[in-house]
mmCIF file of C-alpha atoms and ligand atoms in Angstrom:
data_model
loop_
_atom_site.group_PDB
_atom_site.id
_atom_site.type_symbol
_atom_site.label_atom_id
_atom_site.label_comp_id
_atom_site.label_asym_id
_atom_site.label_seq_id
_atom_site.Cartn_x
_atom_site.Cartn_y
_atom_site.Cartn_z
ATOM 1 C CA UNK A 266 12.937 -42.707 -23.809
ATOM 2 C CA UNK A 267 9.948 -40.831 -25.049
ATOM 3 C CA UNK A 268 9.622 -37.337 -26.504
ATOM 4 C CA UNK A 269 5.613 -37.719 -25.752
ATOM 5 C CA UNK A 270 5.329 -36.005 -22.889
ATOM 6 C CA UNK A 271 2.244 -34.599 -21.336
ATOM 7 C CA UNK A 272 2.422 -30.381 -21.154
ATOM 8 C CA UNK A 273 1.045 -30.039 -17.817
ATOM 9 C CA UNK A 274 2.650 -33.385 -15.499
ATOM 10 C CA UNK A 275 5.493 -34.512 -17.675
ATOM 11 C CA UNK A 276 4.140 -37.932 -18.134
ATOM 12 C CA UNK A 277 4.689 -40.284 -20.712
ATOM 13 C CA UNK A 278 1.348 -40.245 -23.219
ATOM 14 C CA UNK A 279 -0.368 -43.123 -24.394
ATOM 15 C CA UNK A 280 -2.068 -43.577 -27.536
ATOM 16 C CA UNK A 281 -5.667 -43.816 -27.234
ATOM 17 C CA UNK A 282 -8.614 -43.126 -29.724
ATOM 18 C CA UNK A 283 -5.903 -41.650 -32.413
ATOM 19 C CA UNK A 284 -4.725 -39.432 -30.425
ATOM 20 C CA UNK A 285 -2.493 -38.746 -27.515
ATOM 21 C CA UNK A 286 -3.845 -39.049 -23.841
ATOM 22 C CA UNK A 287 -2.740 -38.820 -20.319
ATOM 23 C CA UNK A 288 -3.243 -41.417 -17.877
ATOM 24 C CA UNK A 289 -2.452 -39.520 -15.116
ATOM 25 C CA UNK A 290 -4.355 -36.398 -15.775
ATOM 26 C CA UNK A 291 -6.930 -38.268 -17.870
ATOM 27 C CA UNK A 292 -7.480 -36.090 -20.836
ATOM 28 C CA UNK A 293 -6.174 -36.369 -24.542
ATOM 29 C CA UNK A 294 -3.426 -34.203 -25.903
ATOM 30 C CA UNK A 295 -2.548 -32.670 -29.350
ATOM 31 C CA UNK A 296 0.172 -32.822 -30.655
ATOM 32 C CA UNK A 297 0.877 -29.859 -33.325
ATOM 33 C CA UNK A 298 3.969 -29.523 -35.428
ATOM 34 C CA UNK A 299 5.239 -25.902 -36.327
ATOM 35 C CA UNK A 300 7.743 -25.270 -39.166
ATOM 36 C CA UNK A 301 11.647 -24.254 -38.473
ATOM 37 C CA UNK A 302 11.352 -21.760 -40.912
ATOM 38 C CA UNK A 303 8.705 -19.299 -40.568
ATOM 39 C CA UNK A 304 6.414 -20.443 -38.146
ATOM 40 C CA UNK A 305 3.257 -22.337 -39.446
ATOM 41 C CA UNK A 306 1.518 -25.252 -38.404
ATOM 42 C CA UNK A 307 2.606 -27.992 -40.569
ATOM 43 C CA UNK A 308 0.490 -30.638 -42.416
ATOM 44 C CA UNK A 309 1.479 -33.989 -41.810
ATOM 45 C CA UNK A 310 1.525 -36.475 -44.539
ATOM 46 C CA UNK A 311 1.552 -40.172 -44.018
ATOM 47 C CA UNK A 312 3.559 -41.732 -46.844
ATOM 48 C CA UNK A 313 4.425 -45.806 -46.706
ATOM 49 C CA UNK A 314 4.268 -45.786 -43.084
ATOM 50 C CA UNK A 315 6.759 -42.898 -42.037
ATOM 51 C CA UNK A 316 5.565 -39.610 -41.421
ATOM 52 C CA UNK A 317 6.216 -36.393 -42.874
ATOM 53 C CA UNK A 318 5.801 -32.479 -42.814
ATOM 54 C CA UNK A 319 4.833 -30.497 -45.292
ATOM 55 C CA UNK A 320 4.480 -26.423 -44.755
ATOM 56 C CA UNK A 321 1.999 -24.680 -46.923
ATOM 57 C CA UNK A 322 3.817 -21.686 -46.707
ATOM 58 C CA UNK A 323 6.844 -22.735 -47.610
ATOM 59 C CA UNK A 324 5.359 -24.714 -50.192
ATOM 60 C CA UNK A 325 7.525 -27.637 -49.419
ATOM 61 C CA UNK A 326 8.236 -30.807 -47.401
ATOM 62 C CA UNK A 327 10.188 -30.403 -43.750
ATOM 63 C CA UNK A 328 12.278 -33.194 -42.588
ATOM 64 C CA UNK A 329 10.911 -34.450 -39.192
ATOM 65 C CA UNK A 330 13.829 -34.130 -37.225
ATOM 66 C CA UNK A 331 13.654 -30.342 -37.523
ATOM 67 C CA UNK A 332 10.449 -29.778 -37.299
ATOM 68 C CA UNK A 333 9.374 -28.400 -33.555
ATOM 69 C CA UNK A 334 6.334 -30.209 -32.239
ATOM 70 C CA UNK A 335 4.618 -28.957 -29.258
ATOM 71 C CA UNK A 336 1.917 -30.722 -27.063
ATOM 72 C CA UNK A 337 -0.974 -29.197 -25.588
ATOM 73 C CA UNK A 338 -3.870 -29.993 -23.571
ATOM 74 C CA UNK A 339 -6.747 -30.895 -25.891
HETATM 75 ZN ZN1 ZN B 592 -0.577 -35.165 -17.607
HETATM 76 ZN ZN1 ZN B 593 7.348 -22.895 -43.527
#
């Protein structure tokens, strides 16, 4: 089970190019995370191999599990 699922036909995405794409309607997504606190698009930090958030407005790191991500067409 995937949570990368394309915003317009609710396919699974592949990975292509470093990004996200969509084989069946055949153009890349992004993929933007937003922070659970107060809204702003969240930096993401790639640390040993996991992934993290970090908000500047907040001024501090989200975990990933709260964080809301949202997909849309590139
Ligand atoms: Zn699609
Ligand atoms: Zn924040």
């Amino acid at each position: 089970m995937s949570d990368n699922i394309c915003p317009d036909c609710q396919c699974e995405l592949s990975w292509k190019e470093n990004r996200y794409y969509c084989e069946s309607c055949q153009h890349p997504v992004n993929k933007r995370a937003f922070c659970p606190d107060c809204d702003a698009e969240l930096e993401k930090l790639q640390a040993c191999g996991s992934a993290s958030y970090f908000c500047n407005s907040c001024n501090e790191l989200k975990s990933k599990s709260r964080v809301k991500v949202v997909f849309e067409k590139a």
